[in-house]
Amino acid sequence: MIATAPPTTGFSQEVFDAFLADRDEPGWLTDRRVAAWKQFNNLGMPSNRDEEWMRTDIRLFHFDRFTPFADIKTPAELPSALLAVGVELAGHSSSLDSLSLSAELSEVWAKRGVLFGSLDALVKAHGDLLRPYIERQLIDPNQDKFSALNAALWSGANLLFVPKGVKVTDPFHSFSVLSSGGVDLGKTLVILEQGAEATLLTETASTDPDAGGMHCGSIELIVEKEARLRYVNLQNWGSGVWHFAHQMGHVGANAGLQWTIGALGSRLAKVNQHVALVGQDSEAQVNGVMFTHGKQHLCYNTHQHHKAPYCRSDLLYKSALQDKSRTVWRGMIKVDEKAQRTDAYQRNDNLMLSTTARADSIPGLEIEADDVRCTHGSTSGRVDDHQLFYAMTRGYTRQEAVRMIVTGFFQQVFDRIPIESVRDALGEAIGRRVRDIEQ
Amino acid sequence: MATDTIPDVSLGEINKYDFITPSHDVFKAQKGLNPEIVAQISEMKNEPAWMRDFRLESLKIFESKPMPKWGGDIGINFQDIYYYLKPADHQGKTWDDVPQDIKDTFDKLGIPEAEKKYLAGVKAQFESEVVYGSLQEDLGNKGVIFTDTDTAVREHSDLLREYFGKIIPPSDNKFAALNSAVWSGGSFIYVPPGVHIEFPLQAYFRINAEQMGQFERTLIIVDEGASVHYVEGCTAPMYTTESLHSAVVEVIVKKNGRARYTTIQNWANNIYNLVTKRAVAYQDSLMEWIDGNLGSHLTMKYPAVYMMEPGARGEILSIAFSSKGQHQDAGAKVVHCAPHTKSRIISKSISKNGGRSSYRGLCKVEKGATDCKSSVVCDALILDSASRSDTYPYIEVEEQDVHIEHEARVSRIGEEQLFYLMSRGLSEAEASSMIVSGFIEPLIRELPMEYAVEMNRLIELQMEGSVG
Amino acid sequence: MSEFLPVAMKAEVPDPGSLLVEIDEQLIVLIHAAGHYYALDDVCTHDGGPLSEGPLDAEEGSIACPRHGAKFDIKTGAALTMPATKPTRSHEVKVEGEQIFVRLCE
């Protein structure tokens, strides 16, 4: 029938006002939230006539079926985090349904001026420091209803700030959890000042692998000149979760960003992942690992924007699809007129593990400089029968053979990830999900 | 009535096609687009009721559809165009029957020479009407029909009606709807089973009067085991006001048939060239599109092959060359609707002097189309920083048992190559020209000889003055 | 075998007319034409457009996609014109009193 859950007050004015009253934030931040809230209410749902939304039907998504900041009891046991197993961390934080649960930062780094933990708390204590970065507004709240909502209501958010010249050797880890039917409005803000270095691992999960819920999030990565950031984001929401995110990285002169995403969960994902090379001689490597099953629909729009000369970007997205799932990858490389001597690459490979899966691959190039080297490539196909046969003659079962072949498929991306715990976690998570392919 | 107009030669490159013949049109409709004008067009052509109704229904569809939000900037006032002109009262069978001023036009285009060679027949279009055509006897004896579409509506009604508007229905897009309402001229070709036409069938087009639109409608039916190669080349003089060319081409290639459709488009730089071309290929057949886009202010054209039955193959070779004030938004579409089908797209584009070339294409594998292979390669040369190159490929795969590959590269002319040629005594312009010729060689190789020569000369002309 | 689920009241779908309904996490277009009711997946197999937003031709027994005009048979979901070449799913409909029921078919 039409609605199984009774309509709730959802994202109402009362909810927003109560939220603000509770925050006690600096005035400039409150003003930003209020303006974004107004936008959220003014904007309609995205139209299926927009290029961005044409392949991703969200008519079954209803804001009024979710209640943010609902009272829930913290479960006795949270799901286990995957990425930081056996790793010595510089800091760790966690949240549940957009409320901060914990935040720890090792003394060694705190003493050197590093800030890590809940942005909600840290923006109050370090408002003056953080304000110019937040005001840089890497993500425009007015872009669509989802960016506006996140700009108005972000909470349970993560901050990593590394001051000039500080090179943090151990990784940071942050874990966001959603209860069944819960709402996560998280935000990740990373600021690396000149010459800083750090590694941040973030992951998401639901309390139940089949849980429903909603995530409307944002990620802003500011990598100033000569700084280096390695950022890993593993999306592992329950298979009923609606996942909307706007993600943006700015890379300054001579700086480097390595950004790896793993996309395993959610019912429907619509993620914009943009990287802008704003300073000369900067580089960005973007790696994507997607593994879908059931009726999942994952749509990832990536963007490599070369605004300065002598920069290099390299994107590799690999998807394996099972059952009736569907992936849509739209990638654009945009090279401005003054971005001469650009090297930009983009590649998307799709491995189809069933006859009912569907992969849409839409690479793109918009080039306005002439002294450039830009290529993109895309392949789609199935598991090679010869490889399968060979493995089975060596005594592996069909399922084991498929698992090995799928792992082999992703190897090229894994080889680009220097963090062992991440490689292992991704490899294992994928391995567990591989079932037998159809005969 | 249009009178002598001296083209403004300072506007840019002149080639031998930039001339205008004073127009002695026998009948001229008024400007604008409405049901009365559409009904009038149908009446002038003595069409059966079903075609008139088809046109009127298409007009309604045209008016209800919005302009596309993608592609180029289409700045046309649809009410400011003549949609129909009829230059002569009857269709000439031999060269002598054709009015003199039209002969003059064709003289300059070199048609008599072509006629003396081995061409099968020439369907030439002048101001929306086919005024000259002759079909060589042996083709006629084999049962080949090669006539203009207007005549086909009257004389081959049943055959035409079976396919007309079925491959590209009027609601497919706004410009298909426009063409469906006001189409005039174009070629109708039927090749009976087992018949192979050894030499290319050709057509020439010309836009002459100011504000003139060209809406030819071509339908080619290749019956089982037959084959044909159709070549069209366009040209138009330069004007300062906009002109519109919106054609529709439908091709059916039946079991074991082969068809190749070659276009060299060199419209003057004020023309909007918005074309829908689609072929359906049946069992074990082959459809090839060879598409050269050199002229026009804006071209939007994506020849398509739908592979409907096992063994069907589609190949598309596309070249786009854009210079100052031009936008070529061209590409190709291949849709695999049946298993064991193969397709290949090769696209080459060159942008210089602020021109913009875009590749826009689709490779789709539908559910059930197992064991398919498709390869798409797009190479783009961008010659200076004022120019722009875009690639927008769409790949949709709904089957697992397939091999789909797509690759695109954008670069400039390699410095090493240039240096090598210049060290052999060529100027930078000559060296660039040679490299560009080499770049598009795969297409040139597939053209009939006189076109190949013409193309190479046109490229040389385009390349002059491009250095800097 | 899934059940018949109530989706709308007769009064909500005039003849001729169509209505977008949600059943069991799926979007279905409910059609009323020439005295009968039909139900199809609300998706055009050509480019994913919403059939519920396109014109219904009760006489011809077709519904068209607003994007490129591809037509589908309202009874069987078969593709009737280019550019669609594959059928969209059709489902069973029954009416009891004033209530319309749909059973989703695989």
Coordinates of N, CA and C in Angstrom, one line a residue, chain A residues 1-4 48-49 53-55 57-62 65 242 267 295 324 358, chain C residues 5-8 20-27 42 47-48 50 52-53 66-67 106:
Chain A
M1 N 0.9 -1.2 0.0 CA 0.0 0.0 0.0 C 0.9 1.2 0.0
I2 N 0.4 2.4 0.0 CA 1.1 3.6 -0.2 C 2.2 3.8 0.9
A3 N 1.7 4.0 2.1 CA 2.7 4.3 3.2 C 2.6 3.3 4.3
T4 N 3.7 2.6 4.7 CA 3.6 1.7 5.7 C 3.9 2.3 7.1
N48 N 13.6 14.5 -12.5 CA 14.2 13.4 -13.3 C 14.5 13.8 -14.7
R49 N 14.4 15.1 -15.0 CA 14.8 15.6 -16.3 C 16.2 16.2 -16.2
W53 N 20.1 13.4 -12.5 CA 19.1 12.5 -11.8 C 18.4 11.6 -12.8
M54 N 18.6 11.7 -14.0 CA 17.9 11.0 -15.0 C 17.9 9.5 -14.8
R55 N 19.0 9.0 -14.3 CA 19.2 7.5 -14.2 C 19.0 7.1 -12.8
D57 N 16.2 7.2 -10.0 CA 14.8 7.5 -9.7 C 14.6 7.5 -8.1
I58 N 14.4 8.7 -7.6 CA 14.2 8.8 -6.1 C 12.7 9.1 -5.7
R59 N 11.8 8.8 -6.6 CA 10.4 9.1 -6.3 C 9.9 8.3 -5.1
L60 N 10.6 7.2 -4.8 CA 10.2 6.4 -3.6 C 10.8 7.0 -2.3
F61 N 11.6 8.0 -2.4 CA 12.3 8.6 -1.2 C 11.4 9.7 -0.7
H62 N 11.0 9.6 0.6 CA 10.2 10.7 1.2 C 10.8 11.2 2.4
R65 N 9.4 10.5 6.0 CA 9.3 9.2 6.6 C 10.5 9.0 7.6
W242 N 19.0 5.1 2.3 CA 19.1 6.1 1.2 C 20.3 7.0 1.5
R267 N 20.7 1.3 -0.1 CA 19.7 0.9 -1.1 C 19.9 1.7 -2.3
K295 N 19.0 -5.4 -5.1 CA 18.4 -4.4 -6.0 C 19.1 -3.0 -5.8
K324 N 20.3 -8.1 -9.3 CA 19.7 -7.2 -10.2 C 20.2 -5.7 -9.9
R358 N 23.1 -4.2 -14.2 CA 23.2 -3.2 -15.2 C 24.3 -2.2 -14.8
Chain C
L5 N -2.7 -6.2 -3.6 CA -2.6 -5.1 -2.6 C -3.5 -3.9 -3.1
P6 N -4.2 -3.3 -2.1 CA -5.0 -2.1 -2.5 C -4.1 -1.0 -2.9
V7 N -4.4 -0.3 -4.0 CA -3.6 0.8 -4.4 C -4.3 2.1 -4.5
A8 N -5.6 2.1 -4.9 CA -6.3 3.4 -5.1 C -7.8 3.1 -5.2
L20 N 0.1 7.4 -10.8 CA 1.4 6.8 -10.3 C 1.1 6.3 -8.9
V21 N 1.4 5.0 -8.6 CA 1.2 4.5 -7.3 C 2.4 3.8 -6.8
E22 N 2.6 3.7 -5.5 CA 3.7 2.9 -4.9 C 3.2 1.6 -4.3
I23 N 3.8 0.5 -4.8 CA 3.4 -0.8 -4.2 C 4.6 -1.5 -3.8
D24 N 4.7 -1.9 -2.6 CA 5.8 -2.7 -2.2 C 7.2 -2.2 -2.7
E25 N 7.4 -0.9 -2.4 CA 8.7 -0.3 -2.8 C 8.9 -0.3 -4.3
Q26 N 7.8 -0.3 -5.1 CA 8.0 -0.2 -6.6 C 7.0 0.9 -7.1
L27 N 7.4 1.5 -8.2 CA 6.6 2.5 -8.8 C 5.8 2.0 -10.0
D42 N 6.4 1.7 -13.9 CA 6.5 3.1 -14.4 C 7.9 3.4 -14.9
D47 N 14.9 4.6 -22.1 CA 15.8 5.5 -21.4 C 15.4 5.8 -20.0
G48 N 14.5 4.9 -19.4 CA 14.1 5.1 -18.0 C 13.1 6.2 -17.7
P50 N 9.5 8.3 -17.2 CA 8.3 7.9 -16.4 C 7.1 7.9 -17.3
S52 N 4.1 7.4 -16.4 CA 3.0 8.0 -15.7 C 2.9 9.5 -16.1
E53 N 4.0 10.1 -16.7 CA 3.9 11.5 -17.0 C 3.7 11.6 -18.5
P66 N 7.2 10.4 -22.1 CA 7.4 11.8 -22.4 C 8.7 12.1 -23.0
R67 N 9.8 11.3 -22.8 CA 11.1 11.7 -23.2 C 11.3 11.6 -24.7
E106 N 6.3 -11.1 -11.6 CA 7.8 -11.1 -11.7 C 8.3 -10.6 -13.0

